[in-house]
Every structure is written in C-alpha cells, then in structure tokens.
PDB file of C-alpha atoms in Angstrom:
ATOM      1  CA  UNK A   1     151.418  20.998  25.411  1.00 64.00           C
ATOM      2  CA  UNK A   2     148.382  23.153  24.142  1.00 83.00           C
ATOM      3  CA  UNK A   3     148.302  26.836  26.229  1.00 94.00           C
ATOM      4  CA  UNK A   4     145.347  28.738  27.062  1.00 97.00           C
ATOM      5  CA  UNK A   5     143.157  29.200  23.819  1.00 97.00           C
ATOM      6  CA  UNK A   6     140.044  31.437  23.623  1.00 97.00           C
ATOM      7  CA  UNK A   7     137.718  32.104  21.446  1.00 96.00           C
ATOM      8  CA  UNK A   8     136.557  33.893  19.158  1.00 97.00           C
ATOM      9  CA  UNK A   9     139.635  36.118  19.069  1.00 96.00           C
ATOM     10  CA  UNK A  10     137.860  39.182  17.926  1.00 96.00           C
ATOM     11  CA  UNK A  11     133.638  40.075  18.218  1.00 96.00           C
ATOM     12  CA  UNK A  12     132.309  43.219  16.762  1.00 98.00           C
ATOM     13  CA  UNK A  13     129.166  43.635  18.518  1.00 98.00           C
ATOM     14  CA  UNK A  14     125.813  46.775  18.922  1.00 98.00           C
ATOM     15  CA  UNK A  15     124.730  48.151  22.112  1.00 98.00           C
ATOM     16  CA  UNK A  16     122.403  45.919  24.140  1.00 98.00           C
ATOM     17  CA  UNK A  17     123.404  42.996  22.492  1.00 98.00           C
ATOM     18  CA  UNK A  18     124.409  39.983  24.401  1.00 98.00           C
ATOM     19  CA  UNK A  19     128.296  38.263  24.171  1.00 98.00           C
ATOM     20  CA  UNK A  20     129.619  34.481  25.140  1.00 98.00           C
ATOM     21  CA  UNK A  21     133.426  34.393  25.234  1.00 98.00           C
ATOM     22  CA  UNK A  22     135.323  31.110  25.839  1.00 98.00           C
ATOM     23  CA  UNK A  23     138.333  29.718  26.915  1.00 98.00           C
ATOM     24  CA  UNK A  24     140.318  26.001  27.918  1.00 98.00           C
ATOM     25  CA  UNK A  25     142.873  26.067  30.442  1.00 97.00           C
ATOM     26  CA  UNK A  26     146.009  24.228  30.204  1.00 97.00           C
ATOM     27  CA  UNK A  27     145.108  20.471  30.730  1.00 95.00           C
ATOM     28  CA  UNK A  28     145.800  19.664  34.279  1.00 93.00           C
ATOM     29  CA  UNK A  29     144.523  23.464  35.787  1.00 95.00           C
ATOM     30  CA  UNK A  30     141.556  23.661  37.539  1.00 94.00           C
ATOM     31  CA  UNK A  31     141.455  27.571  37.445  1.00 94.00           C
ATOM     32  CA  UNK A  32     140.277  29.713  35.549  1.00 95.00           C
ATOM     33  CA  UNK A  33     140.218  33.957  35.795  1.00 95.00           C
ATOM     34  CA  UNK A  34     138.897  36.160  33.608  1.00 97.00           C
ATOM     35  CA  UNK A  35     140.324  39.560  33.110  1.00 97.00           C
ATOM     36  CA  UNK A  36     139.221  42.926  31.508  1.00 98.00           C
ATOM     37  CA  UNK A  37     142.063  44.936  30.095  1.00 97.00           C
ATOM     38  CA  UNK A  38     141.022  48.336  28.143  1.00 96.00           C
ATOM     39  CA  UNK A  39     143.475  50.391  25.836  1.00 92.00           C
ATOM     40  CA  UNK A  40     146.071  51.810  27.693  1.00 90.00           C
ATOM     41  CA  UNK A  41     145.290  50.383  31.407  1.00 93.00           C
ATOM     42  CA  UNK A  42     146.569  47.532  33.507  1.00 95.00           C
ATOM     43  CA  UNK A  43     144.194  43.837  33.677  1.00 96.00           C
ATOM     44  CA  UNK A  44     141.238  44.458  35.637  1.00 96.00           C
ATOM     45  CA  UNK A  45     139.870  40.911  37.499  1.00 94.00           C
ATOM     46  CA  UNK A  46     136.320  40.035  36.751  1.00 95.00           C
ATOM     47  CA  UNK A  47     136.201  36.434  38.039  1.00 92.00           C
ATOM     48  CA  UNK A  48     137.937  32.818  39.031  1.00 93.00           C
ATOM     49  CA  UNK A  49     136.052  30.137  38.938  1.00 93.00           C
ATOM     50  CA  UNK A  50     137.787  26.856  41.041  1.00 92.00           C
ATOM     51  CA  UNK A  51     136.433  23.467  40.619  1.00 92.00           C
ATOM     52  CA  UNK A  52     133.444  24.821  38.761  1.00 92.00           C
ATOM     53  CA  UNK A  53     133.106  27.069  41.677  1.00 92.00           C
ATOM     54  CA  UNK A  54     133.229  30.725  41.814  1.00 91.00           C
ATOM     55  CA  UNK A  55     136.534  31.457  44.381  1.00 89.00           C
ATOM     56  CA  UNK A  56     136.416  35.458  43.172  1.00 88.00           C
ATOM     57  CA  UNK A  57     134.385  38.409  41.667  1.00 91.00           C
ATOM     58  CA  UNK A  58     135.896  41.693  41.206  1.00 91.00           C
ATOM     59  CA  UNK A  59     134.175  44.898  40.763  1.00 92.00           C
ATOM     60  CA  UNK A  60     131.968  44.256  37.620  1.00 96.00           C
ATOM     61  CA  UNK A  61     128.112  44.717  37.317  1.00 97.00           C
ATOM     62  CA  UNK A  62     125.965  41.916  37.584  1.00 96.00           C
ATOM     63  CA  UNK A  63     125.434  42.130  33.512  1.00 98.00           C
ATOM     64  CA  UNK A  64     128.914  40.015  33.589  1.00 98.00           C
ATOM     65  CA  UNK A  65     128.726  36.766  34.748  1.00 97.00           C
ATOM     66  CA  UNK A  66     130.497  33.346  33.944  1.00 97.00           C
ATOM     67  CA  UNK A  67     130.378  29.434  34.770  1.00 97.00           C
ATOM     68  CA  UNK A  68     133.292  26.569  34.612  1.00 97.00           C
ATOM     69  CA  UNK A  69     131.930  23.477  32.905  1.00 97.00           C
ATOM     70  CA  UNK A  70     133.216  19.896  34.484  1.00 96.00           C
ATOM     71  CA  UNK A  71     135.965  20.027  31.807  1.00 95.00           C
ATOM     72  CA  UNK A  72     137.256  23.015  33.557  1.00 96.00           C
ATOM     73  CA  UNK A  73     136.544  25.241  30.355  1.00 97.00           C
ATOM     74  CA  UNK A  74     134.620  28.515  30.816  1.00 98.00           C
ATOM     75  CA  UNK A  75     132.440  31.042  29.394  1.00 98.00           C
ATOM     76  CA  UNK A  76     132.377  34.546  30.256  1.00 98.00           C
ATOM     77  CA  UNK A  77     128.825  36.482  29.196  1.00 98.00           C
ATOM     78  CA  UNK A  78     128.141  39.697  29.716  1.00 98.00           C
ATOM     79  CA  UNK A  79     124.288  41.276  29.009  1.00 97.00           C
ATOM     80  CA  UNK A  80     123.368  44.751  27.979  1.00 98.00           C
ATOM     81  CA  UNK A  81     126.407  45.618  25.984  1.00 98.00           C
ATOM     82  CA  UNK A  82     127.357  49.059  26.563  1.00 98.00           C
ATOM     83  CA  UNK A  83     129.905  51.227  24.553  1.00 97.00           C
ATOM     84  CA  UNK A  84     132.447  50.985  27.938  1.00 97.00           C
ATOM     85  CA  UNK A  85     132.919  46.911  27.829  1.00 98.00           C
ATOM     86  CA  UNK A  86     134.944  47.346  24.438  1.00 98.00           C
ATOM     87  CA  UNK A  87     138.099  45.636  25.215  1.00 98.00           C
ATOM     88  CA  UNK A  88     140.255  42.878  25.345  1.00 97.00           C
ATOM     89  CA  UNK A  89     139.389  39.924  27.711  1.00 98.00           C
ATOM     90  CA  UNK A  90     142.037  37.763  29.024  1.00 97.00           C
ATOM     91  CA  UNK A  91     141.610  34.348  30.085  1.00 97.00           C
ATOM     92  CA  UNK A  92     144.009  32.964  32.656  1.00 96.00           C
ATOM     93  CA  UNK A  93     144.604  29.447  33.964  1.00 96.00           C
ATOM     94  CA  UNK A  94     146.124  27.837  37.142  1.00 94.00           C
ATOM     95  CA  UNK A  95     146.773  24.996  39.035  1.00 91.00           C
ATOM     96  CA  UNK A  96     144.193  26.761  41.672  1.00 84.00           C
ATOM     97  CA  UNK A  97     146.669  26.261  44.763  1.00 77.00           C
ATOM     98  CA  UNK A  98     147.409  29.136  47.166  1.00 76.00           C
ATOM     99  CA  UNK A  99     146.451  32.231  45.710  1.00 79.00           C
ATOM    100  CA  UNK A 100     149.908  33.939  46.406  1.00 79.00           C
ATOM    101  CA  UNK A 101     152.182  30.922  44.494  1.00 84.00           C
ATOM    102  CA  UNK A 102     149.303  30.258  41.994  1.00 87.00           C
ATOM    103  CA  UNK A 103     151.184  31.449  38.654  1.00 93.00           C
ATOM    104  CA  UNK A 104     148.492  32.035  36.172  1.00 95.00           C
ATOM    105  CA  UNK A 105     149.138  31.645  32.270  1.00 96.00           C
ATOM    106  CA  UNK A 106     147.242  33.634  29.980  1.00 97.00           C
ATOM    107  CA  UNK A 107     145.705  33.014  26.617  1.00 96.00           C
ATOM    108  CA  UNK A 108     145.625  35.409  23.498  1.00 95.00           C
ATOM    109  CA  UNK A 109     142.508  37.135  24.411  1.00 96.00           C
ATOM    110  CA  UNK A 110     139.233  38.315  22.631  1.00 97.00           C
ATOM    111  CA  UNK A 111     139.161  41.675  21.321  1.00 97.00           C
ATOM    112  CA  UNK A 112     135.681  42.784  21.679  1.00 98.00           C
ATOM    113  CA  UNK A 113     134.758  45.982  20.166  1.00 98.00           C
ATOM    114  CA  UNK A 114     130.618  47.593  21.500  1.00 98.00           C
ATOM    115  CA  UNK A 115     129.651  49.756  18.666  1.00 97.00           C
TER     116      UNK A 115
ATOM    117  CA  UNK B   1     143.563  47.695  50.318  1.00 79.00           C
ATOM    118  CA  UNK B   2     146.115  45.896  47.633  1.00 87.00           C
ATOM    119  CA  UNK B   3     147.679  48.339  45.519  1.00 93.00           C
ATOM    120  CA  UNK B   4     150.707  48.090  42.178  1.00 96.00           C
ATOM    121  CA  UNK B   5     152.137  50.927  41.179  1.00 97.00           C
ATOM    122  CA  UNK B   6     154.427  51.623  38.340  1.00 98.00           C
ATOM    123  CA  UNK B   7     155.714  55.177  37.532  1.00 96.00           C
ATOM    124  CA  UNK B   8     157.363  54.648  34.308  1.00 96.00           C
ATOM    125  CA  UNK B   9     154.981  55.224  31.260  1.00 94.00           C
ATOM    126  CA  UNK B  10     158.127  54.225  28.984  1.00 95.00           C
ATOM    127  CA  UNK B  11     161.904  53.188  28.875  1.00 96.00           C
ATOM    128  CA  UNK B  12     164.041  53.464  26.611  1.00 97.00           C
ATOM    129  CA  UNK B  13     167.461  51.325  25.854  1.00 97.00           C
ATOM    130  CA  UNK B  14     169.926  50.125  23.406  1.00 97.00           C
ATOM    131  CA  UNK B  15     170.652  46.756  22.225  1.00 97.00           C
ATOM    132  CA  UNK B  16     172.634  44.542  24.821  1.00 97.00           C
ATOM    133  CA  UNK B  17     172.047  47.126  27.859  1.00 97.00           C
ATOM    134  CA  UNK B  18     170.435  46.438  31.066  1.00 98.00           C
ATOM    135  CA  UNK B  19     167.347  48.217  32.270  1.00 98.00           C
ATOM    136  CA  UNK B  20     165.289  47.922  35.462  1.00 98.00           C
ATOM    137  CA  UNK B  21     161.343  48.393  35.443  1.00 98.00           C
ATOM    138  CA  UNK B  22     160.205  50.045  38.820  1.00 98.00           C
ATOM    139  CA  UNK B  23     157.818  48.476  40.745  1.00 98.00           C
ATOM    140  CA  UNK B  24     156.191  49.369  44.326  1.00 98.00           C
ATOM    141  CA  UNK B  25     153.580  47.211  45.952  1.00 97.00           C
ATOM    142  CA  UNK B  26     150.698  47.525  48.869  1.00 95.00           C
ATOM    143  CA  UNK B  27     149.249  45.069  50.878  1.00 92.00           C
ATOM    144  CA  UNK B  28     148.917  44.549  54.838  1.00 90.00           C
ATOM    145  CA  UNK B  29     148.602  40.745  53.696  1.00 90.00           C
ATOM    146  CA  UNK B  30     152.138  38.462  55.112  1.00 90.00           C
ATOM    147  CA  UNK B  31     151.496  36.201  52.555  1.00 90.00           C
ATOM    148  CA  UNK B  32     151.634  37.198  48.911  1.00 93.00           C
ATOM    149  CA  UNK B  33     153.547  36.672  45.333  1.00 94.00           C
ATOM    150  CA  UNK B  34     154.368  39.250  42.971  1.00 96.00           C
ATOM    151  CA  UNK B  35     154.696  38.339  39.276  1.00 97.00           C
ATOM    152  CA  UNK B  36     156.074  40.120  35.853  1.00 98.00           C
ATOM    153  CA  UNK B  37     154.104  39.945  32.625  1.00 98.00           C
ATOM    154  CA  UNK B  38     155.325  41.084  29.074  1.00 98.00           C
ATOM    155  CA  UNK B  39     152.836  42.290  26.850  1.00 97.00           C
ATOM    156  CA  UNK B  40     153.621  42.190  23.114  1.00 96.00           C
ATOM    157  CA  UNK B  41     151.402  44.214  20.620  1.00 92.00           C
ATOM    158  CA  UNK B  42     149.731  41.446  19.870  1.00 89.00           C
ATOM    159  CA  UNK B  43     148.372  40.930  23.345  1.00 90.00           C
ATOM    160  CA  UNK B  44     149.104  37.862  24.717  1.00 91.00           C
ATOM    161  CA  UNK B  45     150.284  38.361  28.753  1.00 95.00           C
ATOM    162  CA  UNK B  46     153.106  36.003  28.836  1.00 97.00           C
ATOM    163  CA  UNK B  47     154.551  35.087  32.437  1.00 97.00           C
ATOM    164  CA  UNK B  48     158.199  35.859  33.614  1.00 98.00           C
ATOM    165  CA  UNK B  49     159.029  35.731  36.343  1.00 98.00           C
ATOM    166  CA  UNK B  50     157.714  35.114  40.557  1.00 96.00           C
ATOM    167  CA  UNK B  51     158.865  36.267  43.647  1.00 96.00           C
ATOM    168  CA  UNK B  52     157.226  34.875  46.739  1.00 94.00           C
ATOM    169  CA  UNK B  53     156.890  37.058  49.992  1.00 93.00           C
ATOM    170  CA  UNK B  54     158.401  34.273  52.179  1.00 93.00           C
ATOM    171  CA  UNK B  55     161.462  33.664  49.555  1.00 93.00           C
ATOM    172  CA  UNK B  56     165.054  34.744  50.854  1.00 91.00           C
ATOM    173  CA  UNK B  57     166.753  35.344  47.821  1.00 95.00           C
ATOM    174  CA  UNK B  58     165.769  37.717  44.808  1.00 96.00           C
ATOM    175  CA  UNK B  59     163.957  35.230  41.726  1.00 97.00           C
ATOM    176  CA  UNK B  60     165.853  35.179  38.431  1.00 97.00           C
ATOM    177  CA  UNK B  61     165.100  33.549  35.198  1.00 97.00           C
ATOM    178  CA  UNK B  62     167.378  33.410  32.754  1.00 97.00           C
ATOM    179  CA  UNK B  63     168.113  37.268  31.506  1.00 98.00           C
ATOM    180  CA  UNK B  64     165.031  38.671  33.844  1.00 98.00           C
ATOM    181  CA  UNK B  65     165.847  38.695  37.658  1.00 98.00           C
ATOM    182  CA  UNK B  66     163.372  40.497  40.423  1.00 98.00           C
ATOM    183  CA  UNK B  67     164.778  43.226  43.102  1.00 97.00           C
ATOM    184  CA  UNK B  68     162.613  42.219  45.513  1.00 97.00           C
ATOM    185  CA  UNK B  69     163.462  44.673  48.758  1.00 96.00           C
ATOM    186  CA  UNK B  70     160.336  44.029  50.986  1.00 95.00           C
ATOM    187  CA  UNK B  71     161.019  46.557  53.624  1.00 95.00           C
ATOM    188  CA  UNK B  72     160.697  49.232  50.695  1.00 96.00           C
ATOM    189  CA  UNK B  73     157.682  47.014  49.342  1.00 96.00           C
ATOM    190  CA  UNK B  74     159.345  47.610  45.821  1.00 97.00           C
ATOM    191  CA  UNK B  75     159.722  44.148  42.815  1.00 98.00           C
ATOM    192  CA  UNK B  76     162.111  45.778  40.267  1.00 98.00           C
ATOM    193  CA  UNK B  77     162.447  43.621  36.753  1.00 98.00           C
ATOM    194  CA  UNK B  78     165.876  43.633  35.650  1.00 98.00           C
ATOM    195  CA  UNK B  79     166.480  42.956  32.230  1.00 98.00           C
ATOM    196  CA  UNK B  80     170.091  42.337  31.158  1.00 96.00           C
ATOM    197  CA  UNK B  81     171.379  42.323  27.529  1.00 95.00           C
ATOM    198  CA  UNK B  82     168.288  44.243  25.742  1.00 97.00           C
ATOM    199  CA  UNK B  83     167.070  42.488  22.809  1.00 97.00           C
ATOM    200  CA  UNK B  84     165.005  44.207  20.044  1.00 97.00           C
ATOM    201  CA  UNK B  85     161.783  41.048  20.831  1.00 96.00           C
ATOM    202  CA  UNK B  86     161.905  42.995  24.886  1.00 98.00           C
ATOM    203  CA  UNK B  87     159.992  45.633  22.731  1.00 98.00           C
ATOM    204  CA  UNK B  88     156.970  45.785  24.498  1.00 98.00           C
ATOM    205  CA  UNK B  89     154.614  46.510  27.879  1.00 98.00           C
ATOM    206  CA  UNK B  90     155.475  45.433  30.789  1.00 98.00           C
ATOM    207  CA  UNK B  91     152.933  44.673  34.291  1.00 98.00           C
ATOM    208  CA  UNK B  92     153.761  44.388  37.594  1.00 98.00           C
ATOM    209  CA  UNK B  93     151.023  42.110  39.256  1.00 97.00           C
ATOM    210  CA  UNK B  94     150.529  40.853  43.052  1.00 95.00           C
ATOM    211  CA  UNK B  95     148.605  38.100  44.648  1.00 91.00           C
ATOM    212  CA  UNK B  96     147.556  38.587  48.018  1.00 84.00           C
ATOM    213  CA  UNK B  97     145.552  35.354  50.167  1.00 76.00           C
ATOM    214  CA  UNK B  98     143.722  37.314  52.095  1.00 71.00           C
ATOM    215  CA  UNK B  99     142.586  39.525  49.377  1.00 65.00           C
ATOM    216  CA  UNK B 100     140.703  36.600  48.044  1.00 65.00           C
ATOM    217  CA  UNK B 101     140.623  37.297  44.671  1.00 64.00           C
ATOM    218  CA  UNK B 102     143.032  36.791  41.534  1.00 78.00           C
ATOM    219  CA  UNK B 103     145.998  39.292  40.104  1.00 92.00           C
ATOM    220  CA  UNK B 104     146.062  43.271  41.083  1.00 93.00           C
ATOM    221  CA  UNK B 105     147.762  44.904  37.837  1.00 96.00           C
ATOM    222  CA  UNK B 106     149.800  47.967  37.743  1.00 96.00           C
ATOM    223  CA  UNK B 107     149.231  50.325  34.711  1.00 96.00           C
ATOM    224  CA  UNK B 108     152.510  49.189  33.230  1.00 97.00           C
ATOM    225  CA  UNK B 109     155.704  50.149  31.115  1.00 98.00           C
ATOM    226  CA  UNK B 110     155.964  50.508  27.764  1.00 98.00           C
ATOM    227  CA  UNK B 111     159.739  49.472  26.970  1.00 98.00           C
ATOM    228  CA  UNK B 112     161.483  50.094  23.779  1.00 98.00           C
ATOM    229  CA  UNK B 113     164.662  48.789  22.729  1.00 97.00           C
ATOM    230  CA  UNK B 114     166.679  49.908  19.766  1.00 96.00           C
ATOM    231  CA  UNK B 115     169.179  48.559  17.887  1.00 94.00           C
TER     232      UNK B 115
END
C-alpha cells in the first residue's frame, strides 16, 4: 500500500509570494495534520483537518491556512511569505479516532526554502 | 499546558549495544498516548513505537521497547542491538484528548551509532 506522498518535495520561493503544498493520506485515513518542522527543532502542529473539517489549529498566523478535499487529500497555503516559514512541512495521516490512540504516519515532506 | 522534553542533544553507541533515549512528559490530561519517531537525514518521520496512558505493560516492537513509568511521567526508547541504519534523530511526541489538537514534539536526539 501507497504511504503518505506530498508534493512538490522541495519549493524555492521570494518574500511575499504565495505557496500551495499537497499531500494524500494513506487510503482508508480520514486525517490529515500538517506540521512545521525548522532546522534543528522538534514538529510544530499547524492543523488537522477530519472529515473535511478542521478538528485543530495550532499557533500559526492566519497567513497559513488549509482545506481537506472529499478525497481526504489536502492543501496547505500559506500567504505573505516571510524569510521565517523556510522549512520543512510534514504531512501526517490517521485513521482520525481518539486523539490519544490515533497513530499518525508521516510523508517525506516539502522542503520550502523563503528567499 | 502539554509539554515533551528531551535532554539529550546526542548519544553515542557502538554496534550491537543497547541505548535508552530519555523522555519526560506533561499533561494534567488522564487520557493520552505517547509515540517515538526516527528521523533519518533525509526527513521522513517514520513511526515506532506507542504507549497508551491506560496500557499496563511497557509497548515493545521488535528491537525498540518504551519505559513507560507514569508516576515519573517519563517514555524512555530502548534500543537493543545498535545498528549503523539507528543513525539518526529521534522525537518523543504525546497526544493528549483534551488538548484537542494533534502531536506535541520534543526537540529530539540525535543518535549515532558506530561500527
């Protein structure tokens, strides 16, 4: 079975510009999370998105935003690029069952570099 | 508020030894999961291993296994018999339901084996 895929796997982008990042979950999860990881830190959680619904948002500015389409694929886009969202984004997907048992598998990510 | 903490920047260990990757959680949430990610250079989170507040006995899978001791809120990864691939980062993440949103990251481990 196919894992988590995103795409593109790495964006060079200029201040102020605009960026759509995708990614399809496993077949059969209905979750998806999106995660923010910059050199040398931990995952930071941006959002989950659960039956097209958003279940979570984590401490991003409103520039970031993201949707689940009814094939439970998402998009993550984020406005206004500053030189502070260069990182790699991590796409994870779940069944979307209790939070605490919910294991989450993770796709290769998108390097995104702001220059 | 839901904290990970991990106070090893790196590890170090030969071939075919054991090693064990501290851990220490927060969280005034009864119901939560705490899971182990290895993080290769390339960047791909790949999942290891679960241990579920409720669950009796310590998770193991395969060579990892989890020192889950709850009253000292600590999720130790054990690693036995070192292999040069377990080259690599390593995050502690928790899932709490009441926190309502998706993983909490610690900063990680960098862990190197040699040969």
């Amino acid at each position: 079975d196919a894992g988590v895929t995103q795409s593109p796997t790495h964006l060079i982008k200029t201040r102020g510009q605009h960026v759509t990042l995708r990614c399809s979950p496993i077949s059969g999860h209905k979750s998806v999370s999106w995660y923010q990881q910059v050199l040398g830190q931990g995952p930071q959680f941006i959002f989950q998105y659960y039956e097209k619904e958003e279940r979570g948002r984590g401490n991003f500015p409103d520039r970031f935003s993201a949707r689940q389409f009814p094939n439970y694929s998402s998009e993550l886009n984020v406005n206004a690029l500053l030189l502070g969202d260069s990182a790699l984004y991590l796409c994870a997907s779940s069944w979307g069952t209790v939070l605490s048992t919910d294991t989450q598998y993770f796709g290769p990510g998108t390097r995104l570099t702001v220059l | 508020a839901q904290k990970i903490t991990q106070t090893q920047p790196g590890m170090f260990v030969q071939e075919k030894e054991a090693v064990t990757l501290d851990c220490t959680y927060d969280t005034s949430d009864p119901s939560y999961g705490l899971f182990w990610y290895k993080q290769p250079s390339s960047g791909e989170m790949i999942f290891l291993i679960y241990q579920g507040s409720y669950d009796q006995q310590n998770a193991t899978e395969g060579r990892y296994s989890l020192n889950f001791q709850k009253a000292r809120k600590s999720a130790n990864l054990v690693i036995s018999a070192s292999q040069l691939g377990d080259s690599a980062m390593y995050f502690c993440a928790m899932a709490a339901n009441q926190a309502g949103t998706a993983l909490i990251f610690g900063k990680g481990t960098t862990l190197s084996v040699s040969s």
